[in-house]
Tab-separated table of C-alpha atoms in Angstrom:
chain	number	residue	atom	x	y	z
A	1016	MET	CA	31.380	-28.818	-28.282
A	1017	ALA	CA	33.753	-25.981	-29.296
A	1018	GLY	CA	37.452	-25.552	-28.438
A	1019	THR	CA	40.082	-28.017	-27.927
A	1020	LEU	CA	40.447	-31.267	-26.024
A	1021	ILE	CA	43.790	-31.384	-24.831
A	1022	VAL	CA	44.997	-34.439	-23.105
A	1023	SER	CA	47.880	-34.422	-20.883
A	1024	ASN	CA	49.057	-36.293	-17.655
A	1025	LEU	CA	47.501	-39.320	-18.641
A	1026	LYS	CA	47.082	-42.353	-16.083
A	1027	THR	CA	46.234	-45.887	-16.357
A	1028	ASP	CA	42.290	-46.699	-16.465
A	1029	THR	CA	41.611	-48.777	-13.275
A	1030	ASP	CA	37.780	-48.402	-13.280
A	1031	ASN	CA	36.664	-48.038	-16.711
A	1032	THR	CA	36.346	-44.356	-15.707
A	1033	PHE	CA	36.762	-41.217	-17.992
A	1034	ILE	CA	37.292	-37.939	-16.291
A	1035	VAL	CA	37.785	-34.306	-17.649
A	1036	ARG	CA	39.002	-31.989	-15.131
A	1037	SER	CA	39.544	-28.123	-15.159
A	1038	ASN	CA	42.958	-26.618	-15.186
A	1039	THR	CA	42.532	-26.185	-11.256
A	1040	GLY	CA	41.228	-29.950	-10.873
A	1041	THR	CA	37.535	-30.004	-10.416
A	1042	THR	CA	35.688	-32.467	-12.104
A	1043	LEU	CA	33.554	-31.307	-14.916
A	1044	PHE	CA	32.469	-34.574	-16.775
A	1045	SER	CA	33.087	-38.303	-15.784
A	1046	ALA	CA	31.999	-41.107	-17.193
A	1047	ASN	CA	31.714	-45.050	-17.112
A	1048	THR	CA	30.005	-48.222	-17.972
A	1049	THR	CA	27.091	-46.892	-15.693
A	1050	GLY	CA	26.780	-43.443	-16.907
A	1051	ILE	CA	27.750	-39.748	-16.941
A	1052	ASP	CA	28.195	-37.072	-14.308
A	1053	VAL	CA	28.171	-33.511	-15.249
A	1054	ALA	CA	29.440	-30.889	-12.724
A	1055	ASN	CA	30.282	-27.035	-13.096
A	1056	SER	CA	29.847	-26.565	-16.515
A	1057	ILE	CA	28.325	-23.545	-17.881
A	1058	GLY	CA	26.050	-23.586	-21.267
A	1059	ALA	CA	25.499	-27.385	-21.872
A	1060	THR	CA	23.669	-26.874	-24.871
A	1061	ALA	CA	21.597	-30.045	-25.331
A	1062	ILE	CA	21.293	-33.268	-24.107
A	1063	THR	CA	19.632	-36.022	-26.280
A	1064	SER	CA	19.507	-39.747	-25.610
A	1065	ASP	CA	21.340	-39.995	-23.011
A	1066	LYS	CA	22.074	-41.810	-19.949
A	1067	ILE	CA	23.279	-39.587	-17.262
A	1068	LEU	CA	23.602	-40.239	-13.489
A	1069	SER	CA	24.128	-36.449	-12.100
A	1070	ILE	CA	23.836	-33.074	-12.893
A	1071	ALA	CA	25.461	-30.458	-10.554
A	1072	ASN	CA	26.230	-26.976	-10.468
A	1073	THR	CA	25.388	-26.503	-14.215
A	1074	LYS	CA	23.555	-24.231	-16.697
A	1075	ILE	CA	22.073	-26.290	-19.213
A	1076	SER	CA	20.404	-24.112	-22.220
A	1077	GLY	CA	19.499	-26.723	-24.722
A	1078	ASN	CA	16.796	-29.288	-24.584
A	1079	ILE	CA	17.141	-32.549	-22.720
A	1080	ILE	CA	15.307	-35.280	-25.264
A	1081	SER	CA	14.850	-39.010	-24.755
A	1082	SER	CA	17.270	-39.027	-21.745
A	1083	GLN	CA	17.666	-40.565	-18.143
A	1084	ILE	CA	18.931	-38.367	-15.429
A	1085	THR	CA	19.147	-39.461	-11.896
A	1086	SER	CA	19.765	-36.581	-10.156
A	1087	VAL	CA	19.817	-32.738	-10.745
A	1088	ALA	CA	21.254	-30.548	-8.205
A	1089	ASN	CA	21.847	-26.623	-7.964
A	1090	THR	CA	21.647	-26.565	-12.064
A	1091	GLN	CA	19.340	-24.078	-14.259
A	1092	ILE	CA	17.786	-25.919	-16.798
A	1093	THR	CA	16.356	-22.894	-19.685
A	1094	GLY	CA	15.815	-25.535	-22.468
A	1095	ASN	CA	12.488	-27.909	-22.805
A	1096	ILE	CA	12.296	-31.352	-21.238
A	1097	VAL	CA	10.757	-33.865	-23.753
A	1098	SER	CA	10.123	-37.530	-23.420
A	1099	SER	CA	12.773	-37.449	-20.531
A	1100	GLN	CA	12.987	-39.188	-16.976
A	1101	ILE	CA	14.417	-37.194	-14.178
A	1102	THR	CA	14.345	-38.944	-11.114
A	1103	SER	CA	15.041	-36.026	-8.772
A	1104	ILE	CA	15.482	-32.388	-8.874
A	1105	GLY	CA	16.848	-30.359	-6.055
A	1106	GLY	CA	17.981	-26.458	-5.282
A	1107	SER	CA	17.658	-25.936	-9.103
A	1108	GLN	CA	15.416	-23.564	-11.519
A	1109	ILE	CA	13.453	-24.439	-14.235
A	1110	THR	CA	12.156	-21.780	-16.500
A	1111	ALA	CA	10.621	-21.153	-19.289
A	1112	ASN	CA	10.379	-24.949	-20.584
A	1113	THR	CA	8.016	-27.623	-22.000
A	1114	ILE	CA	8.237	-30.218	-20.038
A	1115	ALA	CA	6.113	-32.859	-22.329
A	1116	ASN	CA	6.152	-36.954	-22.335
A	1117	SER	CA	8.969	-36.848	-19.071
A	1118	ALA	CA	8.498	-38.494	-16.122
A	1119	ILE	CA	9.594	-36.448	-13.057
A	1120	GLN	CA	9.729	-38.742	-9.597
A	1121	THR	CA	6.446	-38.361	-7.649
A	1122	GLY	CA	6.973	-35.884	-5.072
A	1123	ALA	CA	10.356	-34.219	-6.297
A	1124	VAL	CA	8.428	-31.290	-7.589
A	1125	GLU	CA	6.282	-31.010	-4.805
A	1126	ASN	CA	9.345	-31.349	-2.235
A	1127	TYR	CA	11.147	-28.629	-4.122
A	1128	MET	CA	8.309	-26.095	-4.312
A	1129	ASN	CA	7.609	-26.820	-0.314
A	1130	ALA	CA	11.302	-26.182	0.281
A	1131	ALA	CA	11.372	-22.916	-1.157
A	1132	GLY	CA	8.111	-22.206	0.706
A	1133	LEU	CA	5.877	-21.791	-2.410
A	1134	GLY	CA	3.514	-24.411	-1.683
A	1135	PHE	CA	0.814	-25.623	-4.280
A	1136	GLY	CA	-3.130	-25.686	-4.311
A	1137	MET	CA	-4.770	-22.170	-2.802
A	1138	ARG	CA	-2.013	-20.263	-3.886
A	1139	ASN	CA	-4.078	-17.342	-4.842
A	1140	ARG	CA	-4.774	-15.537	-1.305
A	1141	ILE	CA	-7.055	-13.410	-3.580
A	1142	ILE	CA	-11.268	-14.485	-3.232
A	1143	ASN	CA	-12.868	-14.427	-6.517
A	1144	GLY	CA	-9.788	-13.266	-8.169
A	1145	ALA	CA	-11.197	-14.233	-11.304
A	1146	MET	CA	-14.468	-12.148	-11.084
A	1147	VAL	CA	-16.927	-15.205	-11.246
A	1148	ILE	CA	-19.045	-14.769	-8.155
A	1149	ASP	CA	-21.460	-11.964	-7.995
A	1150	GLN	CA	-23.990	-12.657	-5.426
A	1151	ARG	CA	-25.167	-9.179	-4.858
A	1152	ASN	CA	-25.529	-7.978	-8.541
A	1153	ALA	CA	-26.081	-10.819	-10.323
A	1154	GLY	CA	-24.291	-9.022	-13.251
A	1155	ALA	CA	-25.814	-5.658	-13.187
A	1156	SER	CA	-24.444	-2.407	-13.129
A	1157	VAL	CA	-24.299	-0.481	-9.634
A	1158	THR	CA	-22.927	2.886	-8.664
A	1159	PRO	CA	-21.145	1.926	-5.286
A	1160	ALA	CA	-21.380	3.763	-2.074
A	1161	ASP	CA	-18.399	4.129	-0.323
A	1162	GLY	CA	-17.541	0.461	1.467
A	1163	ALA	CA	-19.787	-1.036	-1.049
A	1164	TYR	CA	-19.095	-4.402	-2.027
A	1165	THR	CA	-19.595	-4.947	-5.984
A	1166	LEU	CA	-18.463	-8.382	-7.198
A	1167	ASP	CA	-18.095	-10.704	-4.340
A	1168	ARG	CA	-15.032	-9.654	-1.949
A	1169	TRP	CA	-14.456	-6.571	-4.454
A	1170	PHE	CA	-15.448	-3.397	-2.667
A	1171	VAL	CA	-14.796	0.143	-3.506
A	1172	TYR	CA	-13.486	3.178	-1.274
A	1173	GLN	CA	-13.719	6.267	-2.410
A	1174	PHE	CA	-14.421	9.891	-0.793
A	1175	VAL	CA	-16.922	11.449	-3.213
A	1176	ALA	CA	-19.461	8.746	-4.410
A	1177	SER	CA	-21.032	8.308	-8.207
A	1178	LYS	CA	-18.046	8.913	-10.231
A	1179	PHE	CA	-17.679	5.429	-11.402
A	1180	SER	CA	-19.820	2.189	-12.105
A	1181	VAL	CA	-18.872	-1.515	-11.762
A	1182	GLN	CA	-20.314	-4.305	-13.367
A	1183	GLN	CA	-18.819	-7.767	-13.840
A	1184	ASN	CA	-18.296	-7.893	-17.533
A	1185	ALA	CA	-19.176	-4.454	-18.051
A	1186	GLY	CA	-18.833	-3.469	-21.933
A	1187	SER	CA	-18.881	-6.821	-22.649
A	1188	ILE	CA	-15.552	-7.338	-24.184
A	1189	THR	CA	-13.833	-10.789	-24.853
A	1190	PRO	CA	-11.909	-11.534	-21.365
A	1191	PRO	CA	-8.394	-12.251	-21.413
A	1192	VAL	CA	-7.410	-15.922	-22.713
A	1193	GLY	CA	-8.524	-18.302	-19.549
A	1194	PHE	CA	-11.084	-16.377	-18.024
A	1195	SER	CA	-14.970	-15.759	-18.260
A	1196	LYS	CA	-15.415	-12.805	-16.159
A	1197	TYR	CA	-13.984	-9.698	-15.383
A	1198	LEU	CA	-14.754	-6.690	-13.208
A	1199	GLY	CA	-15.610	-3.699	-15.199
A	1200	VAL	CA	-15.240	-0.142	-14.268
A	1201	THR	CA	-16.669	2.623	-15.871
A	1202	SER	CA	-16.108	6.496	-15.088
A	1203	LEU	CA	-19.345	8.367	-15.288
A	1204	SER	CA	-17.525	12.202	-15.430
A	1205	ALA	CA	-14.227	14.209	-16.369
A	1206	TYR	CA	-13.683	14.436	-12.381
A	1207	THR	CA	-10.420	15.954	-10.866
A	1208	VAL	CA	-9.867	14.008	-7.959
A	1209	LEU	CA	-9.198	16.452	-4.936
A	1210	SER	CA	-5.690	16.111	-3.277
A	1211	GLY	CA	-7.409	14.366	-0.265
A	1212	GLY	CA	-9.448	12.297	-2.251
A	1213	ALA	CA	-9.332	9.007	-3.704
A	1214	ASN	CA	-10.897	6.404	-5.577
A	1215	THR	CA	-10.205	2.578	-5.638
A	1216	VAL	CA	-11.565	-0.472	-5.792
A	1217	ALA	CA	-9.832	-2.973	-3.323
A	1218	GLN	CA	-10.194	-6.573	-1.763
A	1219	SER	CA	-9.251	-7.228	2.024
A	1220	ILE	CA	-7.623	-10.208	3.052
A	1221	GLU	CA	-8.323	-12.006	6.379
A	1222	GLY	CA	-5.638	-12.216	8.858
A	1223	PHE	CA	-5.712	-16.066	8.872
A	1224	ASN	CA	-4.860	-16.341	5.284
A	1225	THR	CA	-2.064	-13.722	5.583
A	1226	SER	CA	-0.526	-14.508	8.884
A	1227	ASP	CA	2.081	-17.225	7.014
A	1228	LEU	CA	3.680	-14.096	5.467
A	1229	GLN	CA	4.720	-12.771	8.940
A	1230	TRP	CA	5.042	-9.475	7.866
A	1231	GLY	CA	5.975	-6.888	10.980
A	1232	THR	CA	8.756	-9.263	11.757
A	1233	ALA	CA	12.129	-9.850	10.408
A	1234	ASN	CA	10.887	-12.847	8.560
A	1235	ALA	CA	8.677	-11.109	6.351
A	1236	LYS	CA	8.024	-12.883	2.931
A	1237	THR	CA	8.043	-11.808	-0.512
A	1238	VAL	CA	4.762	-11.800	-2.345
A	1239	THR	CA	3.776	-11.588	-6.213
A	1240	LEU	CA	0.407	-9.498	-7.215
A	1241	SER	CA	-0.499	-10.366	-10.476
A	1242	PHE	CA	-3.435	-9.762	-12.744
A	1243	GLN	CA	-4.584	-9.030	-16.133
A	1244	VAL	CA	-5.767	-5.564	-16.600
A	1245	TYR	CA	-7.563	-3.543	-19.523
A	1246	SER	CA	-8.351	0.047	-19.868
A	1247	SER	CA	-9.359	3.095	-23.013
A	1248	LEU	CA	-6.293	4.794	-21.093
A	1249	THR	CA	-2.728	3.922	-21.291
A	1250	GLY	CA	-0.115	5.157	-18.961
A	1251	THR	CA	1.023	4.756	-15.444
A	1252	PHE	CA	-1.403	2.894	-13.110
A	1253	GLY	CA	-1.062	2.428	-9.180
A	1254	GLY	CA	-2.338	0.784	-6.549
A	1255	SER	CA	-1.457	-0.091	-2.895
A	1256	VAL	CA	-0.759	-2.787	-0.276
A	1257	GLN	CA	-2.185	-1.562	3.274
A	1258	ASN	CA	-2.249	-2.889	6.817
A	1259	SER	CA	-5.547	-2.933	9.047
A	1260	ALA	CA	-4.414	0.140	10.651
A	1261	ALA	CA	-3.911	2.094	7.350
A	1262	ASN	CA	-0.659	3.632	8.563
A	1263	ARG	CA	1.517	1.035	6.487
A	1264	SER	CA	1.357	1.009	2.684
A	1265	TYR	CA	3.349	-0.124	-0.129
A	1266	PRO	CA	2.322	1.944	-3.456
A	1267	PHE	CA	3.218	0.133	-6.570
A	1268	THR	CA	2.939	1.240	-10.281
A	1269	TYR	CA	2.533	-0.950	-13.358
A	1270	THR	CA	1.940	0.150	-17.393
A	1271	ILE	CA	-0.604	0.003	-19.642
A	1272	SER	CA	0.948	0.636	-23.288
A	1273	SER	CA	-2.019	-0.248	-25.250
A	1274	ALA	CA	-5.441	0.797	-25.084
A	1275	ASN	CA	-8.018	-1.388	-24.975
A	1276	THR	CA	-5.586	-4.627	-24.825
A	1277	TRP	CA	-5.473	-7.413	-22.270
A	1278	THR	CA	-2.329	-6.803	-20.274
A	1279	SER	CA	-0.408	-9.378	-18.020
A	1280	ILE	CA	0.912	-7.581	-15.204
A	1281	SER	CA	3.188	-8.760	-12.577
A	1282	VAL	CA	4.250	-7.003	-8.792
A	1283	THR	CA	6.999	-8.191	-6.389
A	1284	ILE	CA	6.619	-6.984	-3.120
A	1285	ALA	CA	8.957	-7.205	-0.310
A	1286	GLY	CA	7.576	-7.896	2.767
A	1287	ASP	CA	7.155	-5.295	5.260
A	1288	THR	CA	9.237	-6.063	8.347
A	1289	SER	CA	7.864	-3.244	10.008
A	1290	GLY	CA	4.622	-2.042	11.129
A	1291	THR	CA	1.686	-3.872	12.888
A	1292	TRP	CA	-0.251	-6.409	10.565
A	1293	ILE	CA	-3.152	-8.512	12.078
A	1294	GLY	CA	-1.744	-11.844	12.941
A	1295	SER	CA	-3.808	-15.404	12.715
A	1296	THR	CA	-7.354	-13.919	13.376
A	1297	ASN	CA	-10.656	-13.121	11.957
A	1298	GLY	CA	-9.486	-9.596	11.404
A	1299	LYS	CA	-8.036	-7.789	8.535
A	1300	GLY	CA	-5.004	-8.891	7.186
A	1301	MET	CA	-4.053	-6.476	4.610
A	1302	THR	CA	-5.789	-5.032	1.726
A	1303	ILE	CA	-4.934	-4.228	-1.827
A	1304	PHE	CA	-6.130	-1.060	-3.459
A	1305	PHE	CA	-6.363	-0.772	-7.520
A	1306	GLY	CA	-6.122	3.453	-7.830
A	1307	LEU	CA	-8.835	4.699	-10.119
A	1308	GLY	CA	-7.606	8.170	-9.522
A	1309	VAL	CA	-6.110	9.210	-5.938
A	1310	GLY	CA	-5.228	12.840	-4.599
A	1311	SER	CA	-1.674	13.711	-3.590
A	1312	THR	CA	-2.139	13.450	-0.092
A	1313	PHE	CA	-2.665	9.624	-0.379
A	1314	SER	CA	-0.174	8.690	-2.935
A	1315	GLY	CA	3.057	7.745	-2.273
A	1316	THR	CA	6.510	6.655	-3.585
A	1317	ALA	CA	6.213	3.643	-5.414
A	1318	GLY	CA	8.277	0.316	-4.516
A	1319	SER	CA	9.178	1.196	-1.080
A	1320	TRP	CA	7.316	0.788	2.272
A	1321	ALA	CA	6.001	3.772	4.210
A	1322	GLY	CA	4.453	4.538	7.416
A	1323	ALA	CA	1.489	6.175	6.003
A	1324	GLN	CA	-1.984	5.761	4.522
A	1325	TYR	CA	-1.360	5.530	0.466
A	1326	TYR	CA	-3.830	3.957	-1.633
A	1327	SER	CA	-1.535	4.603	-4.899
A	1328	ALA	CA	1.294	5.756	-6.492
A	1329	THR	CA	2.061	9.292	-7.262
A	1330	GLY	CA	1.480	10.111	-10.603
A	1331	ALA	CA	-0.558	7.415	-11.605
A	1332	THR	CA	-3.319	7.718	-14.234
A	1333	SER	CA	-6.565	8.767	-12.856
A	1334	VAL	CA	-9.340	6.538	-14.265
A	1335	VAL	CA	-12.125	9.133	-13.111
A	1336	GLY	CA	-10.503	11.785	-14.666
A	1337	THR	CA	-11.885	10.956	-18.119
A	1338	ASN	CA	-15.502	10.707	-18.860
A	1339	GLY	CA	-16.713	7.152	-19.851
A	1340	ALA	CA	-13.222	5.814	-19.630
A	1341	THR	CA	-13.188	1.626	-18.780
A	1342	PHE	CA	-10.898	0.016	-16.045
A	1343	TYR	CA	-11.243	-3.612	-16.294
A	1344	ILE	CA	-9.791	-6.474	-14.380
A	1345	THR	CA	-9.146	-10.004	-13.661
A	1346	GLY	CA	-6.996	-12.994	-12.977
A	1347	VAL	CA	-6.182	-11.085	-9.539
A	1348	GLN	CA	-3.563	-13.319	-7.796
A	1349	LEU	CA	-1.510	-12.551	-4.455
A	1350	GLU	CA	0.785	-15.510	-3.765
A	1351	LYS	CA	4.135	-15.815	-1.888
A	1352	GLY	CA	7.239	-15.793	-3.215
A	1353	SER	CA	8.792	-13.788	-5.955
A	1354	THR	CA	7.179	-15.116	-8.984
A	1355	ALA	CA	4.016	-14.959	-10.667
A	1356	THR	CA	2.690	-18.450	-11.555
A	1357	SER	CA	0.191	-19.304	-13.279
A	1358	PHE	CA	-3.274	-18.359	-12.165
A	1359	ASP	CA	-4.582	-20.581	-9.460
A	1360	TYR	CA	-7.968	-21.703	-11.006
A	1361	ARG	CA	-10.728	-22.861	-8.344
A	1362	PRO	CA	-13.865	-24.871	-8.934
A	1363	TYR	CA	-16.496	-22.363	-8.842
A	1364	GLY	CA	-18.316	-24.376	-6.020
A	1365	THR	CA	-15.091	-23.766	-4.201
A	1366	GLU	CA	-14.978	-20.006	-4.989
A	1367	LEU	CA	-18.318	-19.632	-3.973
A	1368	VAL	CA	-18.348	-20.959	-0.518
A	1369	LEU	CA	-14.884	-19.275	-0.149
A	1370	CYS	CA	-17.365	-16.116	-0.908
A	1371	GLN	CA	-20.002	-17.258	1.594
A	1372	ARG	CA	-17.605	-17.006	4.173
A	1373	TYR	CA	-18.123	-12.860	3.882
A	1374	TYR	CA	-21.448	-12.917	2.107
A	1375	GLU	CA	-24.717	-15.274	2.170
A	1376	THR	CA	-28.041	-14.907	0.661
A	1377	SER	CA	-31.361	-17.002	0.387
A	1378	ARG	CA	-32.018	-15.695	-2.953
A	1379	GLY	CA	-29.847	-17.960	-5.203
A	1380	THR	CA	-28.147	-16.251	-8.077
A	1381	ALA	CA	-30.815	-13.296	-8.655
A	1382	SER	CA	-30.082	-10.247	-7.410
A	1383	THR	CA	-33.296	-9.483	-5.580
A	1384	PHE	CA	-35.988	-11.471	-3.902
A	1385	THR	CA	-39.026	-12.159	-6.158
A	1386	GLN	CA	-41.955	-14.273	-5.990
A	1387	SER	CA	-40.571	-16.214	-9.157
A	1388	THR	CA	-37.245	-16.478	-9.224
A	1389	THR	CA	-35.932	-16.821	-5.202
A	1390	ILE	CA	-34.734	-20.166	-4.674
A	1391	ALA	CA	-34.798	-20.791	-1.351
A	1392	TYR	CA	-36.724	-19.749	1.592
A	1393	PRO	CA	-36.687	-20.724	5.668
A	1394	VAL	CA	-40.101	-21.662	6.380
A	1395	PHE	CA	-41.185	-20.689	10.152
A	1396	VAL	CA	-44.093	-21.925	11.755
A	1397	VAL	CA	-45.007	-19.130	14.191
A	1398	ASP	CA	-45.239	-19.159	17.991
A	1399	THR	CA	-47.346	-16.204	18.368
A	1400	THR	CA	-43.944	-13.946	18.483
A	1401	ARG	CA	-40.923	-16.365	17.989
A	1402	THR	CA	-40.102	-18.179	15.174
A	1403	SER	CA	-37.237	-21.179	14.631
A	1404	GLY	CA	-33.494	-20.497	13.370
A	1405	ARG	CA	-31.645	-21.174	10.150
A	1406	GLN	CA	-28.262	-22.287	9.982
A	1407	PHE	CA	-26.133	-20.344	7.250
A	1408	SER	CA	-24.639	-22.351	4.483
A	1409	VAL	CA	-21.347	-21.408	5.224
A	1410	ALA	CA	-19.713	-20.593	8.648
A	1411	LYS	CA	-19.402	-16.777	8.713
A	1412	ARG	CA	-15.956	-14.989	9.343
A	1413	SER	CA	-17.780	-13.339	12.357
A	1414	ALA	CA	-21.265	-13.186	13.638
A	1415	PRO	CA	-22.840	-11.132	10.390
A	1416	THR	CA	-25.110	-8.419	10.302
A	1417	VAL	CA	-28.307	-10.644	9.032
A	1418	THR	CA	-31.371	-8.691	7.009
A	1419	ILE	CA	-34.649	-10.098	6.518
A	1420	TYR	CA	-36.339	-9.900	3.345
A	1421	SER	CA	-40.113	-10.604	1.897
A	1422	ARG	CA	-40.482	-12.233	-1.134
A	1423	ASN	CA	-41.143	-8.958	-2.256
A	1424	ASN	CA	-37.834	-7.720	-1.834
A	1425	THR	CA	-39.014	-5.746	1.578
A	1426	SER	CA	-36.346	-5.721	4.129
A	1427	GLY	CA	-37.815	-6.281	7.482
A	1428	LYS	CA	-40.778	-7.952	6.456
A	1429	VAL	CA	-41.570	-11.474	6.100
A	1430	SER	CA	-44.032	-13.177	3.717
A	1431	THR	CA	-47.008	-14.810	4.313
A	1432	VAL	CA	-46.927	-18.661	3.185
A	1433	SER	CA	-50.242	-18.825	1.926
A	1434	SER	CA	-50.772	-15.482	-0.058
A	1435	GLY	CA	-46.932	-14.802	-0.987
A	1436	ALA	CA	-47.895	-10.900	0.234
A	1437	ASP	CA	-45.783	-8.981	2.560
A	1438	ASN	CA	-47.291	-10.329	6.407
A	1439	ALA	CA	-48.171	-7.422	8.642
A	1440	GLY	CA	-45.811	-8.271	11.164
A	1441	THR	CA	-42.204	-7.144	11.364
A	1442	ALA	CA	-39.418	-9.330	11.651
A	1443	SER	CA	-35.823	-8.878	13.633
A	1444	THR	CA	-33.401	-11.458	14.434
A	1445	SER	CA	-31.579	-12.652	17.249
A	1446	GLY	CA	-28.941	-15.136	18.495
A	1447	ILE	CA	-26.942	-14.079	15.525
A	1448	SER	CA	-23.827	-16.362	15.538
A	1449	GLU	CA	-20.852	-17.545	13.036
A	1450	THR	CA	-23.247	-20.574	12.467
A	1451	GLY	CA	-26.824	-19.210	12.515
A	1452	TRP	CA	-29.543	-17.012	13.477
A	1453	SER	CA	-33.409	-17.068	14.670
A	1454	ALA	CA	-35.942	-14.584	13.298
A	1455	THR	CA	-38.463	-12.804	15.921
A	1456	VAL	CA	-41.989	-11.864	13.929
A	1457	ILE	CA	-44.160	-9.474	15.663
A	1458	GLY	CA	-47.494	-7.822	14.862
A	1459	THR	CA	-51.071	-8.225	14.182
A	1460	ALA	CA	-50.843	-11.221	11.753
A	1461	THR	CA	-48.493	-13.459	13.614
A	1462	THR	CA	-51.494	-15.895	14.352
A	1463	ALA	CA	-50.008	-18.991	15.369
A	1464	GLY	CA	-50.234	-21.630	12.740
A	1465	VAL	CA	-49.635	-19.169	10.308
A	1466	GLY	CA	-47.003	-20.088	7.664
A	1467	ILE	CA	-44.465	-17.594	7.421
A	1468	GLU	CA	-41.305	-17.206	5.138
A	1469	VAL	CA	-38.364	-15.512	5.800
A	1470	ALA	CA	-35.731	-14.530	3.105
A	1471	TYR	CA	-32.636	-13.073	4.158
A	1472	VAL	CA	-29.096	-11.774	3.558
A	1473	ALA	CA	-25.936	-12.299	6.026
A	1474	ASP	CA	-23.114	-10.389	5.635
A	1475	SER	CA	-19.180	-10.165	7.688
A	1476	GLU	CA	-17.309	-8.752	5.395
A	1477	LEU	CA	-13.938	-7.185	6.388
B	160	MET	CA	-27.087	9.692	8.462
B	161	LYS	CA	-27.463	6.134	10.245
B	162	THR	CA	-29.845	5.198	12.959
B	163	TYR	CA	-30.131	2.508	15.445
B	164	LYS	CA	-32.379	1.085	17.562
B	165	LEU	CA	-31.848	-1.692	20.308
B	166	ILE	CA	-33.490	-5.056	20.088
B	167	ALA	CA	-34.370	-6.890	23.274
B	168	ASN	CA	-34.205	-10.546	23.270
B	169	SER	CA	-37.087	-12.426	24.950
B	170	ASP	CA	-35.184	-12.535	28.343
B	171	GLY	CA	-35.203	-8.672	28.291
B	172	SER	CA	-31.215	-8.706	27.481
B	173	VAL	CA	-29.881	-6.539	24.418
B	174	ASN	CA	-27.183	-8.072	22.036
B	175	THR	CA	-28.336	-6.937	18.797
B	176	ILE	CA	-29.182	-3.444	17.213
B	177	ILE	CA	-31.187	-2.572	13.921
B	178	ARG	CA	-30.099	-0.323	11.501
B	179	ILE	CA	-33.183	1.572	10.893
B	180	GLU	CA	-32.251	2.732	7.260
B	181	ASP	CA	-32.350	-0.873	6.046
B	182	ASN	CA	-33.467	-3.071	8.731
B	183	ALA	CA	-29.994	-4.643	9.174
B	184	CYS	CA	-29.638	-6.640	12.490
B	185	ILE	CA	-26.251	-6.236	13.948
B	186	PRO	CA	-24.923	-8.475	16.490
B	187	PHE	CA	-22.279	-7.335	19.184
B	188	ASP	CA	-19.881	-8.983	17.516
B	189	PRO	CA	-16.284	-6.971	18.154
B	190	ALA	CA	-15.318	-8.661	14.420
B	191	ASN	CA	-18.548	-7.492	12.845
B	192	THR	CA	-17.683	-4.332	10.550
B	193	ASP	CA	-21.526	-2.547	11.035
B	194	TYR	CA	-20.762	-3.164	14.736
B	195	GLN	CA	-17.753	-1.418	14.925
B	196	ALA	CA	-19.324	1.616	12.578
B	197	TYR	CA	-22.172	1.394	15.133
B	198	LEU	CA	-19.850	1.888	18.155
B	199	LYS	CA	-17.763	4.845	16.256
B	200	TRP	CA	-21.367	6.526	15.650
B	201	VAL	CA	-21.905	6.208	19.539
B	202	SER	CA	-18.667	7.554	20.705
B	203	GLU	CA	-19.437	10.810	18.391
B	204	GLY	CA	-22.287	11.266	21.032
B	205	ASN	CA	-24.810	9.600	19.074
B	206	THR	CA	-27.730	7.480	21.033
B	207	PRO	CA	-29.556	4.195	19.942
B	208	GLU	CA	-33.470	4.347	19.930
B	209	PRO	CA	-34.366	2.365	23.149
B	210	ALA	CA	-35.421	-1.557	22.550
B	211	ASP	CA	-39.475	-1.690	22.342
B	212	GLU	CA	-40.998	-2.635	26.217
């Protein structure tokens, strides 16, 4: 420790304790035969091979190595923690550390995270943020219509169609470290967006998954949006967070400085204390838009809430303005709190089930129903007109729209089991609920006893 | 432009419509966005095709 230790006002040692106080009388350091207490200190450079009872109100910038610390409170630790044991941590901040070969009392970190309202598992409110699920297109490129879904849970919002295509892993570049998939947008022309136009890729989040944020109240929670982005363009890009009524918006910007380079972005958004936000329902809690070229009418000042319908920030780069421009994104995470934590990886099966709450098909991983690749068919035994029902693999957000297909991918048709050909009968559904549906087959070929196969798509997207 | 047709159950009641362009069956669920689009279409003065007898 630099400086000078001046000893004055010596007292008789009665309890084997050595105490250092500041000139105002505050205890900075004390030690006895059982351990050491550090308090109210700044810049403790390192703790090595020490046994410390407590550290409080202290900033530790050095490493903590091979030490035992019973209690840490209201302390900022910026060094590494290696081969140490910390029994409890409360009200403290640990940043930019390596914690290696160290023991932290079970529950201590969880208690801290919960006390801070951060939570642990399932932090990410975005579904399919790693872009791994693509039930509709199975990796194929599509030029989506307005409102159409691309990769699972990701839809496009646009005023003029055919200005960009979307494909999982478009361009086949190397995804960012830790990811295998990304959503790739490619501009199909050099289109000048009208002032009243917008091109976006977006995800809506169900109210059940956002209500705890308490937006629209004085207790609105801060959230952080983070993602990895890659573009052939550089500059300031934009997006927006919007309520279901499209009358509250928070435009945001982010910068891509290097073309064709994955860039990590983090945007912290103070919760909206005004406006109407869907509560704990199966309605649209909020929508996250990524602007690909948005006109001035629908662009607003970045970094603040507005009672307006904005899809991006004023002055943001237009991807659709450059023919062949690319915009790739993955690792999208929206979480409570003002810090972007590491991406919340979920098992593939879990992510698929989360997606299937909104979209499910009996064709498995193929993008179309075919004789050879379709995996699952409910088989119905015809009773002249009415057939049996089927339960969805995953309960839906709401009673879904159901489209019946034959094995030849003909919508509204069914297949004859014996031949695999489209049956002359037609099919419609009835009794659609969140958990299942039944099909009705009508037509001259619906003779009792004829086996009929029915494939389906069930859609209850927001 | 989308067009719709009502679908009758065996008891004659109607709680499903078909979107004719893609044969999608849409339930009468206020939370279903396709049903919301149908209601908007009706509010604009359009009328679905009646259910088959």
